[in-house]
Amino acid sequence: MTFKKRLKTTVSALARLTLGAALGLGLAAAAVSPAAAQVVAPPLAGQAPAIRAVPPAEGRGPALWVVRDADSTIYLFGAVHLLRPTTAWGTERVDAAFDSAGKIVLEISNPDDQAAIIPLIQQHGLSPDTPLSSLLTEAEIAALDAAAKTLGLSAARLDPFRPWFAALTLSVAPLARAGYDPASGVELILKARAEAAGKPVAGLETIDEQIRILAGFSEETQLAFLRSTLKDFETATVELDRLVEAWAAGDVEAIEALGVESMRDSGEELYQALLVRRNSNWADQIQTMLEGSGAVFVAVGAAHLAGDDSVQEILERRGVDVEVAP
């Protein structure tokens, strides 16, 4: 495979992951917010998010799995990080599993923590010595400016951004215009519920680890990622709508086809970095949870719970039984 073709397929998978923010990386709720995009001071501490009502799903709703041993019960729930407030995904079975858990585990424990993400963005997301304007054509800068204005920003405000962070920031703009909102995403709703109920919230990863995944790609790949984001800016919600529809209906096969198989087709290295290695690490942590006792509710991006290398399949290959929750 030529370098040009490898680059094209890598960018395709990155673009999918970042619309992919919705099913892949939990940092979306923090990284694509206006506060992080503008790299301003975080909001005042103590401003707890309100618990948003979730419309009831039709049918059984999103998929839910359970892992049990003699004294432990661990629920696995696929999340979507950005949703419309009107997305119907609430079910009694998910509520019962959540209520029974003494601990809630998300991809990252603080997806809305601007105080945590801003120093990391300053470290990994900014490059004032190599501004975007020195890397893009005049036409691309004009497209960047037009896209940025939908977020109340401008190309000049984004100029110090590294390409990956500019692309991630801009990826939320068409989604926001279509009504998608991190505050309506699964993690922030579950986190608010957990805090209101006095349940501890933990993370399988840190924001730093997730940012390093994107920040670690070459400048060429990051630039192609940004150009792809600009090119598909007006049609970005179409695929996400399909993914959300499949998720809300509990159609795991459709999630695999839309969000997993195409990523694998785009390149094994990327697939391993974004899904397989992370899924394997999470399976390790779930097995450690099983060594304890009590009930735990684990919510991660839905793409991690679909396909041959899903968290459930990895656990099954290790001899851990995973069942569809009743």
Tab-separated table of C-alpha atoms in Angstrom:
chain	number	residue	atom	x	y	z
A	1	MET	CA	0.000	0.000	0.000
A	2	THR	CA	1.400	3.416	-0.950
A	3	PHE	CA	1.908	6.147	1.640
A	4	LYS	CA	-0.812	8.234	-0.031
A	5	LYS	CA	-3.301	5.369	0.207
A	6	ARG	CA	-2.328	4.596	3.808
A	7	LEU	CA	-2.818	8.240	4.686
A	8	LYS	CA	-6.215	8.354	3.001
A	9	THR	CA	-7.482	5.267	4.819
A	10	THR	CA	-6.090	6.470	8.143
A	11	VAL	CA	-7.904	9.776	7.756
A	12	SER	CA	-11.113	7.980	6.823
A	13	ALA	CA	-10.991	6.018	10.050
A	14	LEU	CA	-10.087	9.072	12.100
A	15	ALA	CA	-13.013	10.983	10.660
A	16	ARG	CA	-15.302	8.067	11.487
A	17	LEU	CA	-13.974	7.919	15.022
A	18	THR	CA	-14.469	11.578	15.630
A	19	LEU	CA	-17.944	11.664	14.352
A	20	GLY	CA	-16.361	9.201	16.467
A	21	ALA	CA	-16.427	11.169	19.252
A	22	ALA	CA	-19.964	9.883	19.533
A	23	LEU	CA	-19.083	6.204	19.868
A	24	GLY	CA	-15.347	6.114	20.420
A	25	LEU	CA	-13.592	8.663	22.603
A	26	GLY	CA	-15.127	9.876	25.831
A	27	LEU	CA	-13.031	13.043	25.794
A	28	ALA	CA	-15.512	14.466	23.259
A	29	ALA	CA	-17.706	15.871	25.996
A	30	ALA	CA	-14.819	18.007	27.209
A	31	ALA	CA	-12.598	18.557	24.201
A	32	VAL	CA	-15.226	19.848	21.807
A	33	SER	CA	-16.945	22.219	24.198
A	34	PRO	CA	-16.698	25.955	23.461
A	35	ALA	CA	-14.666	26.499	26.621
A	36	ALA	CA	-11.970	24.088	25.518
A	37	ALA	CA	-12.135	25.261	21.937
A	38	GLN	CA	-11.335	28.809	22.987
A	39	VAL	CA	-8.829	27.669	25.644
A	40	VAL	CA	-10.352	29.888	28.297
A	41	ALA	CA	-10.523	29.553	32.060
A	42	PRO	CA	-12.699	26.689	33.321
A	43	PRO	CA	-16.103	27.313	34.906
A	44	LEU	CA	-16.343	27.823	38.622
A	45	ALA	CA	-16.173	24.707	40.730
A	46	GLY	CA	-19.334	23.475	42.358
A	47	GLN	CA	-21.559	23.975	39.331
A	48	ALA	CA	-23.044	20.490	39.276
A	49	PRO	CA	-24.808	19.564	36.040
A	50	ALA	CA	-28.554	19.127	36.168
A	51	ILE	CA	-29.921	15.620	35.733
A	52	ARG	CA	-31.558	15.525	32.325
A	53	ALA	CA	-34.649	13.461	31.679
A	54	VAL	CA	-34.235	10.697	29.093
A	55	PRO	CA	-37.176	9.882	26.815
A	56	PRO	CA	-38.203	6.209	27.042
A	57	ALA	CA	-36.912	3.988	24.257
A	58	GLU	CA	-39.112	2.004	21.952
A	59	GLY	CA	-38.780	-1.722	22.475
A	60	ARG	CA	-35.821	-2.978	24.546
A	61	GLY	CA	-33.648	0.023	23.781
A	62	PRO	CA	-29.823	0.020	23.796
A	63	ALA	CA	-27.951	-3.213	24.400
A	64	LEU	CA	-26.858	-4.192	27.895
A	65	TRP	CA	-24.626	-7.088	28.993
A	66	VAL	CA	-23.795	-8.587	32.362
A	67	VAL	CA	-20.804	-10.469	33.790
A	68	ARG	CA	-21.251	-12.363	37.062
A	69	ASP	CA	-19.395	-14.540	39.515
A	70	ALA	CA	-20.270	-15.684	43.021
A	71	ASP	CA	-20.168	-12.224	44.598
A	72	SER	CA	-19.816	-9.738	41.708
A	73	THR	CA	-22.101	-8.354	39.022
A	74	ILE	CA	-20.731	-6.101	36.302
A	75	TYR	CA	-22.993	-4.486	33.719
A	76	LEU	CA	-21.604	-3.362	30.345
A	77	PHE	CA	-23.482	-0.575	28.583
A	78	GLY	CA	-22.573	1.005	25.259
A	79	ALA	CA	-22.628	4.793	25.381
A	80	VAL	CA	-22.937	7.582	22.848
A	81	HIS	CA	-20.965	10.646	23.889
A	82	LEU	CA	-23.064	13.213	21.995
A	83	LEU	CA	-26.837	12.949	21.665
A	84	ARG	CA	-29.867	15.070	20.930
A	85	PRO	CA	-31.955	15.756	24.075
A	86	THR	CA	-34.873	14.081	22.278
A	87	THR	CA	-33.058	10.771	21.653
A	88	ALA	CA	-35.162	8.034	23.247
A	89	TRP	CA	-32.919	5.555	25.043
A	90	GLY	CA	-34.259	5.221	28.580
A	91	THR	CA	-35.297	1.733	29.700
A	92	GLU	CA	-36.291	0.135	32.987
A	93	ARG	CA	-33.645	-2.581	32.573
A	94	VAL	CA	-30.831	-0.042	32.246
A	95	ASP	CA	-32.226	2.008	35.136
A	96	ALA	CA	-32.479	-1.098	37.324
A	97	ALA	CA	-28.905	-2.130	36.520
A	98	PHE	CA	-27.637	1.377	37.219
A	99	ASP	CA	-29.577	1.658	40.477
A	100	SER	CA	-28.263	-1.703	41.690
A	101	ALA	CA	-24.626	-0.712	41.181
A	102	GLY	CA	-22.542	0.596	44.017
A	103	LYS	CA	-20.001	2.087	41.603
A	104	ILE	CA	-20.166	3.652	38.142
A	105	VAL	CA	-17.233	3.311	35.715
A	106	LEU	CA	-16.951	5.428	32.551
A	107	GLU	CA	-14.225	5.677	29.912
A	108	ILE	CA	-12.988	8.721	31.782
A	109	SER	CA	-14.292	9.823	35.160
A	110	ASN	CA	-14.294	13.543	34.361
A	111	PRO	CA	-15.587	14.046	30.789
A	112	ASP	CA	-16.833	17.533	31.680
A	113	ASP	CA	-13.779	18.696	33.636
A	114	GLN	CA	-12.441	21.786	31.875
A	115	ALA	CA	-9.859	22.358	34.613
A	116	ALA	CA	-8.325	18.985	33.759
A	117	ILE	CA	-8.432	19.251	29.991
A	118	ILE	CA	-7.191	22.805	29.455
A	119	PRO	CA	-3.573	22.141	30.577
A	120	LEU	CA	-3.533	19.022	28.403
A	121	ILE	CA	-4.813	20.958	25.403
A	122	GLN	CA	-2.138	23.591	26.001
A	123	GLN	CA	0.472	20.818	26.049
A	124	HIS	CA	-0.747	18.570	23.229
A	125	GLY	CA	-3.215	20.621	21.213
A	126	LEU	CA	-1.437	23.927	20.625
A	127	SER	CA	1.542	24.725	18.430
A	128	PRO	CA	1.929	28.515	18.087
A	129	ASP	CA	5.336	28.088	16.450
A	130	THR	CA	3.665	26.196	13.605
A	131	PRO	CA	0.297	27.917	13.124
A	132	LEU	CA	-2.395	26.405	10.952
A	133	SER	CA	-2.093	29.334	8.553
A	134	SER	CA	1.424	28.135	7.696
A	135	LEU	CA	0.131	24.668	6.816
A	136	LEU	CA	-3.051	25.424	4.864
A	137	THR	CA	-3.830	27.052	1.540
A	138	GLU	CA	-5.787	30.305	1.343
A	139	ALA	CA	-8.869	28.376	0.250
A	140	GLU	CA	-8.518	25.990	3.197
A	141	ILE	CA	-8.104	28.894	5.610
A	142	ALA	CA	-11.313	30.430	4.216
A	143	ALA	CA	-13.127	27.107	4.744
A	144	LEU	CA	-11.663	26.885	8.248
A	145	ASP	CA	-12.902	30.389	9.039
A	146	ALA	CA	-16.408	29.633	7.770
A	147	ALA	CA	-16.593	26.467	9.848
A	148	ALA	CA	-15.156	28.167	12.931
A	149	LYS	CA	-17.756	30.921	12.760
A	150	THR	CA	-20.487	28.367	13.397
A	151	LEU	CA	-18.893	27.966	16.841
A	152	GLY	CA	-18.520	31.704	17.368
A	153	LEU	CA	-14.809	31.477	16.574
A	154	SER	CA	-12.638	32.318	13.575
A	155	ALA	CA	-9.665	30.948	11.684
A	156	ALA	CA	-7.489	33.419	13.560
A	157	ARG	CA	-8.655	32.039	16.910
A	158	LEU	CA	-7.859	28.507	15.764
A	159	ASP	CA	-4.487	29.412	14.247
A	160	PRO	CA	-2.403	28.183	17.242
A	161	PHE	CA	-4.236	24.833	17.270
A	162	ARG	CA	-2.543	21.653	16.128
A	163	PRO	CA	-4.487	20.154	13.218
A	164	TRP	CA	-5.927	17.243	15.245
A	165	PHE	CA	-7.420	19.592	17.828
A	166	ALA	CA	-8.794	21.988	15.226
A	167	ALA	CA	-10.465	19.032	13.502
A	168	LEU	CA	-11.880	17.660	16.743
A	169	THR	CA	-13.163	21.087	17.744
A	170	LEU	CA	-14.792	21.719	14.378
A	171	SER	CA	-16.324	18.257	14.202
A	172	VAL	CA	-18.858	19.271	16.836
A	173	ALA	CA	-20.126	22.331	14.949
A	174	PRO	CA	-22.398	20.568	12.436
A	175	LEU	CA	-23.470	18.168	15.166
A	176	ALA	CA	-24.431	21.065	17.427
A	177	ARG	CA	-26.400	22.663	14.619
A	178	ALA	CA	-28.254	19.359	14.233
A	179	GLY	CA	-29.107	19.354	17.929
A	180	TYR	CA	-26.365	17.064	19.287
A	181	ASP	CA	-25.087	18.079	22.702
A	182	PRO	CA	-22.425	16.604	25.038
A	183	ALA	CA	-24.682	17.483	27.979
A	184	SER	CA	-27.242	15.027	26.575
A	185	GLY	CA	-24.622	12.344	26.026
A	186	VAL	CA	-24.855	9.153	28.043
A	187	GLU	CA	-21.811	9.720	30.258
A	188	LEU	CA	-22.741	13.152	31.534
A	189	ILE	CA	-26.275	12.014	32.316
A	190	LEU	CA	-25.030	8.909	34.130
A	191	LYS	CA	-22.373	10.909	35.955
A	192	ALA	CA	-24.955	13.432	37.184
A	193	ARG	CA	-27.236	10.607	38.325
A	194	ALA	CA	-24.377	8.879	40.125
A	195	GLU	CA	-23.286	12.026	41.933
A	196	ALA	CA	-26.869	12.768	42.974
A	197	ALA	CA	-27.161	9.249	44.370
A	198	GLY	CA	-23.785	9.403	46.105
A	199	LYS	CA	-22.287	6.692	43.908
A	200	PRO	CA	-18.522	6.866	43.253
A	201	VAL	CA	-17.518	7.424	39.617
A	202	ALA	CA	-14.264	6.005	38.239
A	203	GLY	CA	-12.599	5.934	34.814
A	204	LEU	CA	-10.995	3.188	32.736
A	205	GLU	CA	-8.681	5.781	31.170
A	206	THR	CA	-7.657	9.391	31.668
A	207	ILE	CA	-8.272	12.381	29.424
A	208	ASP	CA	-4.511	12.541	28.951
A	209	GLU	CA	-4.393	8.989	27.576
A	210	GLN	CA	-7.225	9.685	25.147
A	211	ILE	CA	-5.731	12.961	23.925
A	212	ARG	CA	-2.394	11.266	23.284
A	213	ILE	CA	-4.100	8.856	20.879
A	214	LEU	CA	-5.013	11.696	18.516
A	215	ALA	CA	-2.025	13.914	19.283
A	216	GLY	CA	0.319	11.028	18.465
A	217	PHE	CA	-0.539	10.909	14.779
A	218	SER	CA	1.854	12.493	12.296
A	219	GLU	CA	1.358	16.070	11.119
A	220	GLU	CA	0.494	14.767	7.647
A	221	THR	CA	-2.278	12.583	9.030
A	222	GLN	CA	-3.549	15.352	11.287
A	223	LEU	CA	-3.704	17.804	8.376
A	224	ALA	CA	-5.524	15.308	6.200
A	225	PHE	CA	-7.906	14.715	9.102
A	226	LEU	CA	-8.591	18.462	9.309
A	227	ARG	CA	-9.104	18.745	5.552
A	228	SER	CA	-11.489	15.801	5.653
A	229	THR	CA	-13.438	17.469	8.470
A	230	LEU	CA	-13.749	20.671	6.447
A	231	LYS	CA	-14.711	18.784	3.296
A	232	ASP	CA	-17.489	16.839	5.012
A	233	PHE	CA	-18.581	19.685	7.258
A	234	GLU	CA	-22.067	20.073	5.808
A	235	THR	CA	-22.918	16.351	5.745
A	236	ALA	CA	-21.305	15.236	8.999
A	237	THR	CA	-24.532	14.348	10.799
A	238	VAL	CA	-25.795	11.786	8.280
A	239	GLU	CA	-23.642	8.874	9.448
A	240	LEU	CA	-23.964	9.780	13.101
A	241	ASP	CA	-27.752	9.746	12.761
A	242	ARG	CA	-27.526	6.181	11.451
A	243	LEU	CA	-25.220	5.114	14.271
A	244	VAL	CA	-27.446	6.637	16.937
A	245	GLU	CA	-30.529	5.021	15.450
A	246	ALA	CA	-28.811	1.628	15.536
A	247	TRP	CA	-27.579	2.166	19.103
A	248	ALA	CA	-30.957	3.267	20.448
A	249	ALA	CA	-32.546	0.162	18.925
A	250	GLY	CA	-29.904	-2.168	20.385
A	251	ASP	CA	-28.752	-3.167	16.886
A	252	VAL	CA	-25.207	-4.256	17.690
A	253	GLU	CA	-24.647	-5.739	14.226
A	254	ALA	CA	-25.386	-2.359	12.626
A	255	ILE	CA	-23.005	-0.632	15.039
A	256	GLU	CA	-20.341	-3.138	14.067
A	257	ALA	CA	-20.921	-2.539	10.354
A	258	LEU	CA	-21.073	1.259	10.613
A	259	GLY	CA	-18.499	1.960	13.292
A	260	VAL	CA	-16.126	-1.000	13.597
A	261	GLU	CA	-15.711	-2.897	10.326
A	262	SER	CA	-14.914	0.185	8.292
A	263	MET	CA	-12.332	1.256	10.847
A	264	ARG	CA	-10.644	-2.119	10.594
A	265	ASP	CA	-10.713	-1.918	6.801
A	266	SER	CA	-8.961	1.431	7.065
A	267	GLY	CA	-5.828	-0.012	8.632
A	268	GLU	CA	-4.818	-2.558	11.229
A	269	GLU	CA	-2.462	-0.197	13.060
A	270	LEU	CA	-5.195	2.362	13.629
A	271	TYR	CA	-7.745	-0.303	14.522
A	272	GLN	CA	-5.393	-1.795	17.099
A	273	ALA	CA	-4.581	1.596	18.647
A	274	LEU	CA	-8.098	2.953	18.859
A	275	LEU	CA	-10.060	-0.171	19.688
A	276	VAL	CA	-8.252	-3.457	20.319
A	277	ARG	CA	-5.529	-2.373	22.755
A	278	ARG	CA	-7.985	-0.236	24.684
A	279	ASN	CA	-10.580	-3.022	24.775
A	280	SER	CA	-7.958	-5.470	26.022
A	281	ASN	CA	-6.913	-3.065	28.768
A	282	TRP	CA	-10.525	-2.575	29.811
A	283	ALA	CA	-11.086	-6.337	29.873
A	284	ASP	CA	-8.117	-6.561	32.263
A	285	GLN	CA	-9.756	-4.008	34.539
A	286	ILE	CA	-13.127	-5.759	34.405
A	287	GLN	CA	-11.477	-9.024	35.443
A	288	THR	CA	-9.925	-7.169	38.360
A	289	MET	CA	-13.384	-5.878	39.305
A	290	LEU	CA	-14.619	-9.472	39.351
A	291	GLU	CA	-12.038	-10.250	42.023
A	292	GLY	CA	-13.905	-7.871	44.312
A	293	SER	CA	-17.566	-7.958	45.277
A	294	GLY	CA	-20.734	-6.007	44.630
A	295	ALA	CA	-22.295	-4.525	41.491
A	296	VAL	CA	-20.576	-2.168	39.034
A	297	PHE	CA	-22.131	-0.375	36.053
A	298	VAL	CA	-19.618	0.189	33.228
A	299	ALA	CA	-20.484	2.534	30.338
A	300	VAL	CA	-18.105	2.925	27.374
A	301	GLY	CA	-18.424	4.001	23.761
A	302	ALA	CA	-20.753	1.614	21.929
A	303	ALA	CA	-18.127	0.809	19.272
A	304	HIS	CA	-16.096	-0.938	21.987
A	305	LEU	CA	-18.939	-3.402	22.603
A	306	ALA	CA	-19.423	-4.531	19.003
A	307	GLY	CA	-17.431	-6.863	16.777
A	308	ASP	CA	-14.965	-9.730	17.118
A	309	ASP	CA	-12.556	-7.657	19.231
A	310	SER	CA	-15.165	-6.135	21.535
A	311	VAL	CA	-14.667	-6.098	25.280
A	312	GLN	CA	-17.173	-8.951	25.605
A	313	GLU	CA	-15.420	-11.125	23.014
A	314	ILE	CA	-12.041	-10.574	24.660
A	315	LEU	CA	-13.513	-11.578	28.018
A	316	GLU	CA	-15.138	-14.659	26.482
A	317	ARG	CA	-11.815	-15.730	24.950
A	318	ARG	CA	-10.351	-15.537	28.444
A	319	GLY	CA	-13.025	-17.803	29.836
A	320	VAL	CA	-15.234	-15.100	31.342
A	321	ASP	CA	-18.932	-15.603	30.544
A	322	VAL	CA	-20.756	-12.524	29.263
A	323	GLU	CA	-24.533	-12.616	28.871
A	324	VAL	CA	-27.111	-10.273	27.421
A	325	ALA	CA	-28.810	-8.683	30.407
A	326	PRO	CA	-32.474	-9.672	30.827
